[in-house]
Amino acid sequence: MHLRALRLTRWRILTLPLLVLLAFSAHADEGDFPDNHLVEPPLSSYAKGPLSAFTAFRFSLSRSVEDEDLSYTLILKNGDQPPSVTLTSFSKTANKIVSQHQMPLTPGQLKNLLKGERMSNFWELPRKSGRTGFDGAIWKMEGISGKRTNTIERWSPLPPYYSFVLDSKTDTLVKDPKTPPGSDFKSSDEVGLDMFSLMIIYLKPGFDGAL
């Protein structure tokens, strides 16, 4: 009887860390922002006229290894208002905004961002897709353009993309046959989304943080 009790005690000791790990894993798989995240007005509240002439995005970057969360509110089309981006820095420890400033978008930036929007297939993408983890970042993007709206969340670091080689027989680009197994799971429409997100992230002057 004593031996059985000892075995049960050992089993409980070994099981407790596993249960804790599974609980944390379940939380990580949710991919949601923590409770002390930045809360901002809905994008539609920025419209100065009818929504049919309004296009805006908000990109949020929450990194597990950084106290600072970043938010980019992009107003690309808003009647006769000039296009702009508002950069907001939020401290998770202090649970408050530590800096916020608005910058105009140049014609070149606006052109590239609108092109990035088209390439990203943003409006057709699901809210969540791909893998999550512990040490990385959550990328969240909200968008509104006329009657279209969408909100998506993705986990970073980005998965590897496979490289291409020229097929001499067909004179076309094909996947490199040396691509390691399991490294080619990134779908083509998500690549466009990643590029669009990176264009937004680097709108912040001097950005050199972890992605």
GROMACS .gro file of C-alpha atoms in nm:
model
  211
    1MET     CA    1   0.000   0.000   0.000
    2HIS     CA    2   0.284   0.232   0.087
    3LEU     CA    3   0.455   0.153  -0.244
    4ARG     CA    4   0.136   0.229  -0.440
    5ALA     CA    5   0.096   0.564  -0.261
    6LEU     CA    6   0.456   0.648  -0.341
    7ARG     CA    7   0.399   0.568  -0.709
    8LEU     CA    8   0.087   0.786  -0.717
    9THR     CA    9   0.278   1.071  -0.557
   10ARG     CA   10   0.556   1.040  -0.814
   11TRP     CA   11   0.300   1.032  -1.093
   12ARG     CA   12   0.139   1.353  -0.965
   13ILE     CA   13   0.478   1.524  -0.938
   14LEU     CA   14   0.564   1.428  -1.295
   15THR     CA   15   0.217   1.515  -1.428
   16LEU     CA   16   0.188   1.863  -1.275
   17PRO     CA   17   0.463   2.025  -1.489
   18LEU     CA   18   0.315   1.855  -1.796
   19LEU     CA   19  -0.031   1.998  -1.722
   20VAL     CA   20   0.119   2.343  -1.671
   21LEU     CA   21   0.306   2.312  -2.001
   22LEU     CA   22  -0.011   2.205  -2.181
   23ALA     CA   23  -0.199   2.499  -2.034
   24PHE     CA   24   0.062   2.742  -2.160
   25SER     CA   25   0.067   2.566  -2.496
   26ALA     CA   26  -0.309   2.601  -2.530
   27HIS     CA   27  -0.282   2.971  -2.455
   28ALA     CA   28  -0.006   3.015  -2.713
   29ASP     CA   29  -0.209   2.838  -2.980
   30GLU     CA   30  -0.490   3.088  -2.934
   31GLY     CA   31  -0.264   3.360  -3.074
   32ASP     CA   32  -0.468   3.636  -2.909
   33PHE     CA   33  -0.327   3.959  -2.772
   34PRO     CA   34  -0.277   3.973  -2.392
   35ASP     CA   35  -0.526   4.155  -2.169
   36ASN     CA   36  -0.301   4.461  -2.130
   37HIS     CA   37  -0.287   4.535  -2.502
   38LEU     CA   38  -0.345   4.869  -2.670
   39VAL     CA   39  -0.712   4.950  -2.734
   40GLU     CA   40  -0.776   5.202  -3.013
   41PRO     CA   41  -1.085   5.353  -3.179
   42PRO     CA   42  -1.243   5.155  -3.467
   43LEU     CA   43  -1.102   5.240  -3.806
   44SER     CA   44  -1.440   5.357  -3.932
   45SER     CA   45  -1.432   5.641  -3.677
   46TYR     CA   46  -1.152   5.808  -3.877
   47ALA     CA   47  -1.368   5.853  -4.187
   48LYS     CA   48  -1.434   6.218  -4.275
   49GLY     CA   49  -1.695   6.135  -4.535
   50PRO     CA   50  -1.878   5.832  -4.678
   51LEU     CA   51  -1.708   5.494  -4.627
   52SER     CA   52  -1.720   5.442  -5.004
   53ALA     CA   53  -1.430   5.690  -5.025
   54PHE     CA   54  -1.243   5.553  -4.725
   55THR     CA   55  -0.957   5.300  -4.704
   56ALA     CA   56  -0.762   5.239  -4.385
   57PHE     CA   57  -0.553   4.972  -4.217
   58ARG     CA   58  -0.424   4.917  -3.867
   59PHE     CA   59  -0.123   4.691  -3.814
   60SER     CA   60  -0.032   4.584  -3.459
   61LEU     CA   61   0.293   4.415  -3.357
   62SER     CA   62   0.308   4.249  -3.015
   63ARG     CA   63   0.644   4.082  -2.936
   64SER     CA   64   0.688   3.837  -2.649
   65VAL     CA   65   1.047   3.951  -2.580
   66GLU     CA   66   0.973   4.324  -2.590
   67ASP     CA   67   0.778   4.545  -2.349
   68GLU     CA   68   0.680   4.773  -2.636
   69ASP     CA   69   0.382   4.698  -2.857
   70LEU     CA   70   0.362   4.893  -3.183
   71SER     CA   71   0.055   5.007  -3.373
   72TYR     CA   72   0.042   5.162  -3.722
   73THR     CA   73  -0.284   5.329  -3.826
   74LEU     CA   74  -0.275   5.398  -4.200
   75ILE     CA   75  -0.531   5.627  -4.360
   76LEU     CA   76  -0.482   5.571  -4.732
   77LYS     CA   77  -0.803   5.722  -4.872
   78ASN     CA   78  -1.022   5.963  -4.678
   79GLY     CA   79  -1.196   6.213  -4.899
   80ASP     CA   80  -0.974   6.518  -4.945
   81GLN     CA   81  -0.761   6.434  -4.639
   82PRO     CA   82  -0.391   6.364  -4.710
   83PRO     CA   83  -0.278   6.004  -4.658
   84SER     CA   84  -0.102   5.946  -4.326
   85VAL     CA   85   0.028   5.691  -4.077
   86THR     CA   86  -0.002   5.726  -3.700
   87LEU     CA   87   0.266   5.540  -3.503
   88THR     CA   88   0.176   5.441  -3.148
   89SER     CA   89   0.408   5.286  -2.890
   90PHE     CA   90   0.244   5.107  -2.597
   91SER     CA   91   0.419   4.979  -2.281
   92LYS     CA   92   0.277   4.649  -2.157
   93THR     CA   93   0.444   4.695  -1.817
   94ALA     CA   94   0.304   5.043  -1.760
   95ASN     CA   95  -0.018   4.956  -1.948
   96LYS     CA   96  -0.021   5.292  -2.124
   97ILE     CA   97   0.072   5.472  -2.446
   98VAL     CA   98   0.425   5.610  -2.422
   99SER     CA   99   0.443   5.786  -2.759
  100GLN     CA  100   0.219   5.865  -3.054
  101HIS     CA  101   0.279   6.075  -3.362
  102GLN     CA  102   0.138   6.113  -3.710
  103MET     CA  103   0.341   6.130  -4.031
  104PRO     CA  104   0.229   6.209  -4.386
  105LEU     CA  105   0.273   5.938  -4.646
  106THR     CA  106   0.468   6.032  -4.957
  107PRO     CA  107   0.316   5.958  -5.301
  108GLY     CA  108   0.571   5.679  -5.342
  109GLN     CA  109   0.482   5.521  -5.008
  110LEU     CA  110   0.110   5.542  -5.086
  111LYS     CA  111   0.163   5.379  -5.427
  112ASN     CA  112   0.366   5.094  -5.273
  113LEU     CA  113   0.116   5.038  -4.992
  114LEU     CA  114  -0.180   5.019  -5.232
  115LYS     CA  115   0.019   4.775  -5.443
  116GLY     CA  116   0.100   4.575  -5.130
  117GLU     CA  117  -0.269   4.564  -5.046
  118ARG     CA  118  -0.351   4.416  -5.387
  119MET     CA  119  -0.067   4.161  -5.371
  120SER     CA  120  -0.153   4.049  -5.018
  121ASN     CA  121  -0.499   3.913  -5.101
  122PHE     CA  122  -0.586   4.060  -4.761
  123TRP     CA  123  -0.962   4.080  -4.803
  124GLU     CA  124  -0.996   3.707  -4.876
  125LEU     CA  125  -0.763   3.573  -4.604
  126PRO     CA  126  -0.894   3.388  -4.295
  127ARG     CA  127  -0.863   3.546  -3.951
  128LYS     CA  128  -0.610   3.289  -3.831
  129SER     CA  129  -0.376   3.055  -4.014
  130GLY     CA  130  -0.042   2.882  -3.962
  131ARG     CA  131   0.153   2.798  -3.649
  132THR     CA  132   0.201   2.970  -3.314
  133GLY     CA  133   0.465   2.946  -3.043
  134PHE     CA  134   0.612   3.099  -2.729
  135ASP     CA  135   0.905   3.317  -2.838
  136GLY     CA  136   0.801   3.542  -3.122
  137ALA     CA  137   0.536   3.797  -3.212
  138ILE     CA  138   0.172   3.832  -3.307
  139TRP     CA  139   0.098   4.034  -3.620
  140LYS     CA  140  -0.256   4.167  -3.637
  141MET     CA  141  -0.400   4.363  -3.928
  142GLU     CA  142  -0.741   4.526  -3.956
  143GLY     CA  143  -0.871   4.679  -4.274
  144ILE     CA  144  -1.169   4.868  -4.408
  145SER     CA  145  -1.231   4.982  -4.765
  146GLY     CA  146  -1.583   5.089  -4.846
  147LYS     CA  147  -1.807   4.799  -4.744
  148ARG     CA  148  -1.518   4.554  -4.717
  149THR     CA  149  -1.371   4.476  -4.375
  150ASN     CA  150  -1.134   4.209  -4.248
  151THR     CA  151  -0.918   4.133  -3.944
  152ILE     CA  152  -0.638   3.875  -3.942
  153GLU     CA  153  -0.375   3.754  -3.695
  154ARG     CA  154  -0.052   3.574  -3.779
  155TRP     CA  155   0.243   3.439  -3.583
  156SER     CA  156   0.605   3.540  -3.646
  157PRO     CA  157   0.891   3.446  -3.699
  158LEU     CA  158   0.801   3.385  -4.058
  159PRO     CA  159   0.836   3.031  -4.185
  160PRO     CA  160   1.107   2.969  -4.444
  161TYR     CA  161   1.027   3.017  -4.810
  162TYR     CA  162   1.159   2.771  -5.060
  163SER     CA  163   1.392   2.895  -5.334
  164PHE     CA  164   1.352   2.855  -5.707
  165VAL     CA  165   1.586   2.728  -5.978
  166LEU     CA  166   1.564   2.755  -6.354
  167ASP     CA  167   1.447   2.436  -6.526
  168SER     CA  168   1.658   2.412  -6.843
  169LYS     CA  169   1.402   2.184  -7.013
  170THR     CA  170   1.103   2.413  -6.972
  171ASP     CA  171   1.287   2.744  -6.921
  172THR     CA  172   1.069   2.815  -6.616
  173LEU     CA  173   1.131   2.862  -6.245
  174VAL     CA  174   1.059   2.556  -6.032
  175LYS     CA  175   1.107   2.471  -5.665
  176ASP     CA  176   1.466   2.384  -5.581
  177PRO     CA  177   1.481   2.001  -5.549
  178LYS     CA  178   1.720   2.050  -5.255
  179THR     CA  179   1.446   2.218  -5.050
  180PRO     CA  180   1.447   2.058  -4.701
  181PRO     CA  181   1.129   1.863  -4.618
  182GLY     CA  182   0.875   2.067  -4.426
  183SER     CA  183   1.016   2.406  -4.523
  184ASP     CA  184   0.779   2.474  -4.810
  185PHE     CA  185   0.448   2.499  -4.627
  186LYS     CA  186   0.411   2.874  -4.678
  187SER     CA  187   0.132   2.941  -4.925
  188SER     CA  188   0.184   3.194  -5.202
  189ASP     CA  189  -0.094   3.432  -5.095
  190GLU     CA  190   0.058   3.456  -4.745
  191VAL     CA  191   0.390   3.567  -4.893
  192GLY     CA  192   0.213   3.875  -5.028
  193LEU     CA  193   0.067   3.940  -4.683
  194ASP     CA  194   0.412   3.916  -4.523
  195MET     CA  195   0.556   4.164  -4.770
  196PHE     CA  196   0.266   4.404  -4.711
  197SER     CA  197   0.319   4.376  -4.334
  198LEU     CA  198   0.692   4.441  -4.363
  199MET     CA  199   0.626   4.750  -4.575
  200ILE     CA  200   0.412   4.884  -4.291
  201ILE     CA  201   0.655   4.788  -4.012
  202TYR     CA  202   0.943   4.975  -4.173
  203LEU     CA  203   0.741   5.295  -4.200
  204LYS     CA  204   0.867   5.360  -3.846
  205PRO     CA  205   1.193   5.556  -3.882
  206GLY     CA  206   1.492   5.361  -3.752
  207PHE     CA  207   1.298   5.044  -3.677
  208ASP     CA  208   1.552   4.775  -3.584
  209GLY     CA  209   1.352   4.556  -3.344
  210ALA     CA  210   1.272   4.188  -3.352
  211LEU     CA  211   0.996   4.069  -3.584
   0.00000   0.00000   0.00000
